[in-house]
Amino acid sequence: MREIRISDVTMRRAAGLKELSLTFKEKLEMAKLLDHLGVSAIEVEGIENPKADSLRIKSLASLVRNSVLAVPVQMDVENIDMVWEALKEAAHPRLIVKAAVSPARMEYVHHKKADAMIEDIAMAVSECKKRADEVDFIANDATRADGAYLRKVVSRAIEAGATTVTICDAAGTMLPDEFAEFIRSLKADVPELADVTLGISCSDELYMADACAIAAIIEGVGEVKATTYPMDVVSLGRLSKILKDKADACQATSTVRTTELKRAIAQVSWICESGRSPYSPFETGVREADEAIVLTERDDQDAVMQCVARLGYDLSPEDQAAVYEAFQRVASKKESVGSRELDAIVASAALQVPATYKLESYVINSGNRIKATANICIRKGDEELQAVSVGDGPIDAAFLAIEQIAGQHYELDDFQINSVTQGQEAMGETVVKLVWENKVYSGRGISTDIIGSGIRAYVNALNKIVYEEQN
């Protein structure tokens, strides 16, 4: 019985949807879920912003251990090199060359004529194959392409080194029998397809994407692109269930862990639907901490830095040494160190910079019958800056007031509160993680007042961002 590869394209497709904007942390969380679920490949968006997107891909590459991590490239050598440099440390890397092959889409998307398009595809696939063992050529809008031209493009892509060829019904206008015949005819006319994996991607325009995928699998297709969250394409949940319940009829199975499928889909849906209040930098939900990190005094610097990277940090060699030294001091007094303690260590030891902003004073008004307000006064050099803001709570209002002073919104990646002493006058430690240009900066604050420690932690993280921007 054949094993069908299911490639999850949720993150890659979400990148093009304004209403479904995933944060850096959400992408890392989703990648971990999908990798554990057992999908064959996880597809993410490529590189537009070199610095931020390269860090994102490197972070994902360090997390995804079982699935193929697939990233699209543009059809130029510079972009291919950039993507590969970020992806090459992945356990199972794959480069994707995606090109429109229907006349209208070639002109509109690529501004290319048919012959020039073939040469560009062959060049891009060939360059990708020099770097990666796996190369996926996606023939976008293939069902509306000229038949003879499509066959020529597919043959040329395979000749250039493509290991997977994906045929897209982007219009989604075919019925299952029509799509099965389309695949059957293509396989007959392009015998080279027998030497590579034939994949498909179907739009759900007629609510037939899942049925078309099953029809194509019966015709011998080896890979299907699907999403865990509903996005007008094949549903990973429904496809996996059909393959499980009708394995004999399809003569195919998948590697997806169906016993964990319902829970994983619910978690991905939560990530995609949580959203944010338009008045608040906070996410509208609370996620569990990543307790998978357990380090001890016996762990070396490489092991600790791998865990630091999993938390989203990209540290310089000097900061790595400082963090490891601080880790050893903490680990020598504890049985183990988890993710929250590691966050606090990074916040206190890494990127210690001169304070551009210094907290002067704050006044918070909050209650069960009034909206929380914060009046924050911060000194920048000789200038005293003040802002008043209303928020969903005292911390929310304080952070929004600081953003007014800084003149910039930063993505709040995490907010942690820990007690460092006991009793009525207990000291509270707060760690705030901000994301700027897809890089994580953490700040630490300590006070008997939890709101005060949160404000100090935010200002500490803000100073690190400003320092890097200025230098």
Coordinates of C-alpha atoms in Angstrom, one line a residue:
M1 CA 0.0 0.0 0.0
R2 CA 1.4 3.4 -1.0
E3 CA 2.2 6.1 1.6
I4 CA 0.8 9.5 0.5
R5 CA 2.8 12.6 1.5
I6 CA 0.6 15.4 2.9
S7 CA 2.2 18.8 2.7
D8 CA 0.7 21.4 5.0
V9 CA 0.5 24.8 3.3
T10 CA -1.3 26.7 6.1
M11 CA 1.5 29.1 6.9
R12 CA 2.5 29.7 3.3
R13 CA -1.1 30.5 2.3
A14 CA -1.7 32.6 5.5
A15 CA 1.1 34.9 4.5
G16 CA -1.0 36.2 1.6
L17 CA -4.1 36.8 3.7
K18 CA -4.4 40.2 5.6
E19 CA -7.2 38.8 7.8
L20 CA -5.0 35.9 9.0
S21 CA -1.7 37.5 10.0
L22 CA 0.4 35.1 12.2
T23 CA 3.0 36.4 14.6
F24 CA 6.5 35.1 14.9
K25 CA 5.7 33.1 18.0
E26 CA 2.5 31.7 16.4
K27 CA 4.4 30.4 13.4
L28 CA 6.9 28.6 15.7
E29 CA 4.0 27.1 17.7
M30 CA 2.2 26.0 14.6
A31 CA 5.4 24.4 13.2
K32 CA 5.9 22.4 16.4
L33 CA 2.3 21.2 16.3
L34 CA 2.5 20.1 12.6
D35 CA 5.8 18.4 13.0
H36 CA 4.5 16.4 15.9
L37 CA 1.3 15.6 14.0
G38 CA 3.3 13.8 11.4
V39 CA 2.7 15.8 8.2
S40 CA 5.2 14.9 5.5
A41 CA 6.1 18.5 4.8
I42 CA 5.5 22.0 6.3
E43 CA 5.5 24.8 3.7
V44 CA 6.2 28.4 4.9
E45 CA 6.5 31.7 3.1
G46 CA 9.8 32.8 1.5
I47 CA 12.0 35.8 1.9
E48 CA 10.8 39.3 1.3
N49 CA 12.6 41.1 4.1
P50 CA 16.1 39.5 4.2
K51 CA 16.9 40.1 7.9
A52 CA 13.5 39.3 9.4
D53 CA 12.5 36.5 7.1
S54 CA 15.9 34.8 7.3
L55 CA 15.7 34.7 11.1
R56 CA 12.1 33.3 10.9
I57 CA 13.2 30.4 8.5
K58 CA 16.3 29.7 10.6
S59 CA 14.2 29.5 13.8
L60 CA 11.7 27.1 12.1
A61 CA 14.6 25.0 10.7
S62 CA 15.9 24.5 14.3
L63 CA 12.4 23.4 15.4
V64 CA 11.2 21.1 12.7
R65 CA 12.9 17.7 13.1
N66 CA 10.6 15.1 11.5
S67 CA 8.8 16.9 8.6
V68 CA 10.3 18.3 5.5
L69 CA 10.6 22.1 5.8
A70 CA 9.8 23.6 2.4
V71 CA 10.4 27.3 1.4
P72 CA 9.6 29.0 -2.0
V73 CA 12.2 30.9 -3.9
Q74 CA 12.0 33.6 -6.5
M75 CA 13.4 32.8 -9.9
D76 CA 16.8 34.6 -9.4
V77 CA 20.1 33.2 -8.0
E78 CA 20.4 35.9 -5.3
N79 CA 17.1 35.0 -3.7
I80 CA 17.8 31.3 -4.0
D81 CA 21.1 31.7 -2.2
M82 CA 19.4 33.8 0.5
V83 CA 16.7 31.2 1.1
W84 CA 19.1 28.3 1.1
E85 CA 21.4 30.0 3.6
A86 CA 18.5 30.3 6.0
L87 CA 17.1 26.8 5.4
K88 CA 20.2 24.7 5.0
E89 CA 20.4 23.7 8.7
A90 CA 16.9 22.1 8.6
A91 CA 16.8 18.3 9.1
H92 CA 14.9 17.9 5.8
P93 CA 15.1 21.0 3.6
R94 CA 13.2 21.5 0.4
L95 CA 13.2 24.4 -2.0
I96 CA 10.1 25.3 -4.0
V97 CA 10.0 26.9 -7.5
K98 CA 6.5 28.1 -8.2
A99 CA 5.5 29.5 -11.6
A100 CA 2.3 30.2 -13.5
V101 CA 1.9 28.2 -16.7
S102 CA -1.4 29.4 -18.1
P103 CA -1.1 32.2 -20.7
A104 CA -3.0 34.8 -18.7
R105 CA -1.2 34.2 -15.5
M106 CA 2.3 34.1 -17.1
E107 CA 1.7 37.6 -18.5
Y108 CA 0.0 39.0 -15.4
V109 CA 2.2 37.5 -12.6
H110 CA 5.6 37.1 -14.3
H111 CA 5.4 39.4 -17.4
K112 CA 6.9 36.6 -19.4
K113 CA 6.3 34.9 -22.7
A114 CA 6.0 31.1 -22.9
D115 CA 9.5 30.3 -24.1
A116 CA 11.2 32.7 -21.6
M117 CA 9.1 31.2 -18.8
I118 CA 10.4 27.8 -19.5
E119 CA 14.0 28.9 -19.4
D120 CA 13.5 30.8 -16.1
I121 CA 11.9 27.7 -14.6
A122 CA 14.7 25.4 -15.8
M123 CA 17.3 27.9 -14.4
A124 CA 15.6 28.2 -11.0
V125 CA 15.1 24.4 -10.6
S126 CA 18.7 23.7 -11.6
E127 CA 20.1 26.3 -9.2
C128 CA 17.9 24.9 -6.4
K129 CA 19.0 21.3 -7.1
K130 CA 22.7 22.4 -6.8
R131 CA 21.9 23.3 -3.2
A132 CA 19.1 21.0 -2.0
D133 CA 18.3 17.3 -2.5
E134 CA 14.6 18.0 -2.7
V135 CA 13.1 20.5 -5.2
D136 CA 9.4 21.0 -5.7
F137 CA 8.3 22.6 -9.0
I138 CA 4.7 23.9 -8.7
A139 CA 2.9 24.4 -12.0
N140 CA 0.4 27.0 -10.9
D141 CA -2.9 27.2 -12.8
A142 CA -1.9 24.0 -14.7
T143 CA -5.5 23.0 -15.5
R144 CA -6.0 26.1 -17.6
A145 CA -2.6 25.9 -19.4
D146 CA -2.2 24.7 -23.0
G147 CA -1.8 20.9 -22.8
A148 CA 1.3 20.7 -25.0
Y149 CA 3.0 23.6 -23.2
L150 CA 2.3 22.1 -19.8
R151 CA 3.9 18.8 -20.8
K152 CA 6.9 20.7 -22.1
V153 CA 7.3 22.7 -18.9
V154 CA 6.9 19.6 -16.7
S155 CA 9.5 17.6 -18.7
R156 CA 12.0 20.5 -18.6
A157 CA 11.5 20.9 -14.8
I158 CA 12.2 17.2 -14.3
E159 CA 15.2 17.4 -16.6
A160 CA 16.6 20.4 -14.5
G161 CA 16.3 18.4 -11.3
A162 CA 12.8 18.7 -9.8
T163 CA 12.1 15.8 -7.4
T164 CA 8.5 16.7 -7.0
V165 CA 6.1 18.2 -9.6
T166 CA 2.9 19.7 -8.3
I167 CA 0.0 20.3 -10.6
C168 CA -2.4 23.0 -9.4
D169 CA -6.1 23.3 -10.2
A170 CA -6.1 27.0 -9.0
A171 CA -9.5 27.7 -10.6
G172 CA -11.1 24.8 -8.8
T173 CA -13.6 24.2 -11.7
M174 CA -12.9 20.5 -12.3
L175 CA -15.1 17.7 -11.0
P176 CA -13.3 14.6 -9.5
D177 CA -13.7 12.5 -12.7
E178 CA -12.4 15.4 -14.8
F179 CA -9.4 15.9 -12.6
A180 CA -8.6 12.2 -12.5
E181 CA -8.6 12.1 -16.3
F182 CA -6.4 15.2 -16.4
I183 CA -3.8 13.5 -14.2
R184 CA -4.1 10.2 -16.1
S185 CA -3.5 11.9 -19.4
L186 CA -0.5 13.9 -18.1
K187 CA 1.1 10.8 -16.7
A188 CA 0.7 9.0 -20.0
D189 CA 2.2 11.9 -22.0
V190 CA 5.1 12.6 -19.7
P191 CA 6.7 9.3 -18.8
E192 CA 9.4 11.1 -16.8
L193 CA 6.8 11.6 -14.1
A194 CA 7.3 8.0 -13.1
D195 CA 10.8 9.0 -11.8
V196 CA 9.6 11.8 -9.5
T197 CA 6.8 12.4 -7.0
L198 CA 3.6 13.8 -8.6
G199 CA 1.8 16.2 -6.3
I200 CA -1.5 18.1 -6.6
S201 CA -3.1 21.2 -5.2
C202 CA -6.8 21.9 -5.6
S203 CA -9.0 24.9 -5.0
D204 CA -12.3 24.3 -3.3
E205 CA -14.2 26.7 -5.5
L206 CA -16.9 24.0 -6.2
Y207 CA -16.5 22.4 -2.7
M208 CA -14.9 19.4 -4.5
A209 CA -11.2 19.8 -3.5
D210 CA -11.2 16.8 -1.1
A211 CA -13.0 14.6 -3.6
C212 CA -10.6 15.7 -6.4
A213 CA -7.6 14.9 -4.2
I214 CA -8.9 11.4 -3.5
A215 CA -9.6 10.9 -7.3
A216 CA -6.0 12.0 -8.0
I217 CA -4.6 9.7 -5.3
I218 CA -6.4 6.7 -6.9
E219 CA -4.7 7.7 -10.2
G220 CA -1.3 7.4 -8.5
V221 CA -0.5 10.9 -7.2
G222 CA 2.0 10.8 -4.3
E223 CA 1.6 14.2 -2.6
V224 CA -1.3 16.4 -1.7
K225 CA -1.1 20.0 -0.5
A226 CA -3.6 20.7 2.3
T227 CA -4.3 23.1 5.1
T228 CA -5.0 22.4 8.8
Y229 CA -7.1 25.6 9.0
P230 CA -9.9 26.2 6.4
M231 CA -8.5 28.1 3.4
D232 CA -10.4 27.2 0.3
V233 CA -8.1 24.2 -0.6
V234 CA -7.9 20.5 0.4
S235 CA -8.6 20.0 4.1
L236 CA -5.9 18.1 6.0
G237 CA -8.4 16.8 8.5
R238 CA -10.9 15.5 6.0
L239 CA -8.3 14.0 3.7
S240 CA -6.5 12.2 6.6
K241 CA -9.8 10.7 7.8
I242 CA -10.7 9.5 4.3
L243 CA -7.3 7.9 3.9
K244 CA -7.7 6.2 7.3
D245 CA -11.2 4.9 6.8
K246 CA -10.9 4.1 3.1
A247 CA -7.3 2.9 2.9
D248 CA -8.2 -0.2 1.0
A249 CA -10.3 1.6 -1.6
C250 CA -7.6 4.3 -2.1
Q251 CA -4.7 1.8 -1.8
A252 CA -3.0 4.5 0.2
T253 CA -2.3 5.7 3.7
S254 CA -0.6 8.8 5.2
T255 CA 1.8 9.4 8.1
V256 CA -0.5 11.8 9.9
R257 CA -1.3 10.7 13.5
T258 CA -5.1 10.6 13.2
T259 CA -5.5 9.9 17.0
E260 CA -4.0 13.4 17.6
L261 CA -5.6 15.1 14.6
K262 CA -8.7 16.6 16.3
R263 CA -6.6 18.2 19.1
A264 CA -4.0 19.5 16.7
I265 CA -6.6 21.0 14.4
A266 CA -8.3 22.7 17.4
Q267 CA -4.9 24.2 18.5
V268 CA -4.1 25.5 15.0
S269 CA -7.6 27.0 14.8
W270 CA -7.1 28.7 18.1
I271 CA -3.8 30.2 16.9
C272 CA -5.4 31.4 13.6
E273 CA -8.6 32.8 15.3
S274 CA -7.2 34.2 18.5
G275 CA -6.6 37.6 17.0
R276 CA -5.9 40.8 18.9
S277 CA -7.8 43.6 20.4
P278 CA -7.4 46.7 18.2
Y279 CA -6.7 48.7 21.4
S280 CA -4.3 46.2 23.0
P281 CA -0.8 44.8 22.2
F282 CA -1.9 41.6 24.0
E283 CA -3.1 38.5 22.3
T284 CA -6.7 37.7 23.3
G285 CA -5.8 34.3 24.9
V286 CA -3.3 32.6 27.1
R287 CA -1.0 29.9 25.9
E288 CA 0.7 27.3 27.9
A289 CA 4.5 27.8 28.4
D290 CA 6.8 25.6 26.4
E291 CA 7.7 23.1 29.1
A292 CA 9.5 20.9 26.7
I293 CA 12.7 22.7 27.6
V294 CA 14.5 20.9 30.6
L295 CA 18.2 21.8 31.0
T296 CA 20.6 20.8 33.8
E297 CA 24.0 21.8 35.0
R298 CA 25.5 19.0 32.8
D299 CA 24.3 20.5 29.5
D300 CA 27.0 22.2 27.5
Q301 CA 26.8 25.6 25.7
D302 CA 25.6 24.2 22.4
A303 CA 22.6 22.4 24.1
V304 CA 21.7 25.6 25.9
M305 CA 22.0 27.8 22.8
Q306 CA 19.7 25.4 20.9
C307 CA 17.0 25.9 23.5
V308 CA 17.6 29.7 23.4
A309 CA 17.1 29.6 19.6
R310 CA 13.8 27.6 20.2
L311 CA 12.6 30.5 22.3
G312 CA 13.2 32.8 19.3
Y313 CA 16.4 34.5 20.3
D314 CA 19.3 35.2 17.9
L315 CA 22.3 36.0 20.1
S316 CA 25.7 37.2 19.2
P317 CA 28.7 35.1 20.3
E318 CA 29.4 37.5 23.2
D319 CA 25.8 37.3 24.4
Q320 CA 25.8 33.5 24.0
A321 CA 28.9 33.3 26.4
A322 CA 27.2 35.7 28.9
V323 CA 23.9 33.7 28.9
Y324 CA 25.7 30.4 29.3
E325 CA 27.7 31.8 32.2
A326 CA 24.5 33.0 33.9
F327 CA 22.8 29.7 33.1
Q328 CA 25.6 27.8 34.9
R329 CA 25.1 29.9 38.0
V330 CA 21.4 29.2 38.1
A331 CA 21.6 25.5 37.1
S332 CA 24.2 24.8 39.9
K333 CA 21.5 25.7 42.5
K334 CA 18.5 24.0 40.8
E335 CA 17.7 20.5 39.7
S336 CA 16.6 21.7 36.3
V337 CA 16.1 24.9 34.3
G338 CA 12.9 25.4 32.2
S339 CA 11.8 27.8 29.5
R340 CA 10.6 30.5 31.8
E341 CA 13.9 30.5 33.8
L342 CA 15.8 30.5 30.5
D343 CA 13.8 33.5 29.3
A344 CA 14.7 35.4 32.5
I345 CA 18.4 34.5 32.1
V346 CA 18.5 35.8 28.6
A347 CA 16.6 39.0 29.7
S348 CA 19.1 39.6 32.4
A349 CA 22.4 38.6 30.7
A350 CA 22.0 39.3 27.0
L351 CA 22.4 42.6 25.2
Q352 CA 23.0 44.7 28.2
V353 CA 22.9 48.3 26.8
P354 CA 22.9 51.9 27.9
A355 CA 19.4 53.1 28.8
T356 CA 18.0 55.4 26.2
Y357 CA 14.7 55.5 28.1
K358 CA 14.5 55.8 31.9
L359 CA 11.3 55.4 33.8
E360 CA 10.6 58.5 35.9
S361 CA 7.1 57.8 37.3
Y362 CA 3.8 56.2 36.6
V363 CA 0.2 56.6 37.8
I364 CA -2.3 53.8 37.2
N365 CA -6.1 54.1 37.7
S366 CA -8.1 50.8 37.5
G367 CA -11.2 49.3 39.0
N368 CA -14.2 47.1 38.2
R369 CA -16.3 50.1 37.2
I370 CA -13.8 52.2 35.3
K371 CA -11.6 51.7 32.3
A372 CA -7.9 51.3 33.2
T373 CA -5.7 54.3 32.5
A374 CA -2.0 54.8 32.7
N375 CA 0.0 58.1 33.0
I376 CA 3.6 57.3 32.2
C377 CA 6.6 59.6 32.5
I378 CA 9.9 58.6 30.9
R379 CA 13.1 60.5 30.5
K380 CA 15.1 60.4 27.2
G381 CA 18.3 62.3 27.7
D382 CA 17.4 65.7 29.0
E383 CA 13.9 65.5 27.7
E384 CA 10.9 64.3 29.9
L385 CA 8.3 62.5 27.8
Q386 CA 4.7 61.8 29.1
A387 CA 1.7 59.9 27.7
V388 CA -1.7 58.9 29.0
S389 CA -3.5 55.8 27.6
V390 CA -6.6 53.8 28.2
G391 CA -6.3 50.0 28.0
D392 CA -8.0 46.6 28.6
G393 CA -6.3 46.5 32.0
P394 CA -3.5 48.4 33.9
I395 CA -0.6 46.6 32.2
D396 CA -2.2 47.0 28.8
A397 CA -2.8 50.7 29.4
A398 CA 0.8 51.2 30.6
F399 CA 2.3 49.4 27.6
L400 CA 0.2 51.4 25.2
A401 CA 1.4 54.6 26.9
I402 CA 5.0 53.6 26.5
E403 CA 4.3 52.9 22.8
Q404 CA 3.0 56.4 22.4
I405 CA 6.2 57.8 23.9
A406 CA 8.4 55.5 21.7
G407 CA 6.3 56.3 18.6
Q408 CA 6.3 52.6 17.5
H409 CA 4.2 49.5 18.1
Y410 CA 6.1 46.4 19.0
E411 CA 4.6 42.9 19.0
L412 CA 4.3 41.6 22.5
D413 CA 5.5 38.0 22.3
D414 CA 5.3 37.0 25.9
F415 CA 4.6 38.4 29.4
Q416 CA 5.7 36.4 32.5
I417 CA 5.4 37.1 36.2
N418 CA 7.3 35.2 38.8
S419 CA 7.7 35.6 42.6
V420 CA 11.3 35.9 43.7
T421 CA 10.7 36.3 47.4
Q422 CA 7.8 35.3 49.8
G423 CA 5.5 37.2 52.1
Q424 CA 3.3 40.3 51.9
E425 CA 6.3 42.4 50.6
A426 CA 7.3 39.8 48.0
M427 CA 9.4 40.9 45.1
G428 CA 7.9 40.2 41.7
E429 CA 10.0 39.5 38.6
T430 CA 8.5 40.2 35.2
V431 CA 9.9 39.2 31.8
V432 CA 8.6 40.9 28.7
K433 CA 9.5 39.6 25.2
L434 CA 9.0 42.0 22.3
V435 CA 9.4 41.2 18.6
W436 CA 10.8 43.8 16.2
E437 CA 11.6 42.8 12.6
N438 CA 11.1 39.2 13.6
K439 CA 13.8 39.3 16.2
V440 CA 13.0 38.7 19.9
Y441 CA 14.2 41.1 22.6
S442 CA 13.5 40.4 26.3
G443 CA 13.5 42.8 29.2
R444 CA 13.4 42.1 33.0
G445 CA 12.0 44.1 35.8
I446 CA 11.8 43.6 39.6
S447 CA 9.6 45.4 42.0
T448 CA 7.2 44.8 44.9
D449 CA 4.6 46.3 42.6
I450 CA 3.8 43.9 39.7
I451 CA 2.7 46.7 37.4
G452 CA 5.9 48.5 38.1
S453 CA 8.0 45.5 37.4
G454 CA 6.1 45.0 34.1
I455 CA 6.7 48.6 33.1
R456 CA 10.4 48.3 33.9
A457 CA 10.7 45.1 31.9
Y458 CA 9.0 46.7 28.9
V459 CA 11.3 49.7 29.0
N460 CA 14.3 47.4 29.4
A461 CA 13.4 45.4 26.3
L462 CA 12.6 48.7 24.4
N463 CA 16.1 50.0 25.2
K464 CA 17.7 46.9 23.6
I465 CA 15.7 47.5 20.4
V466 CA 16.6 51.1 20.2
Y467 CA 20.2 50.4 20.8
E468 CA 20.4 47.9 18.0
E469 CA 18.6 50.2 15.6
Q470 CA 21.0 53.0 16.4
N471 CA 24.1 50.8 16.1

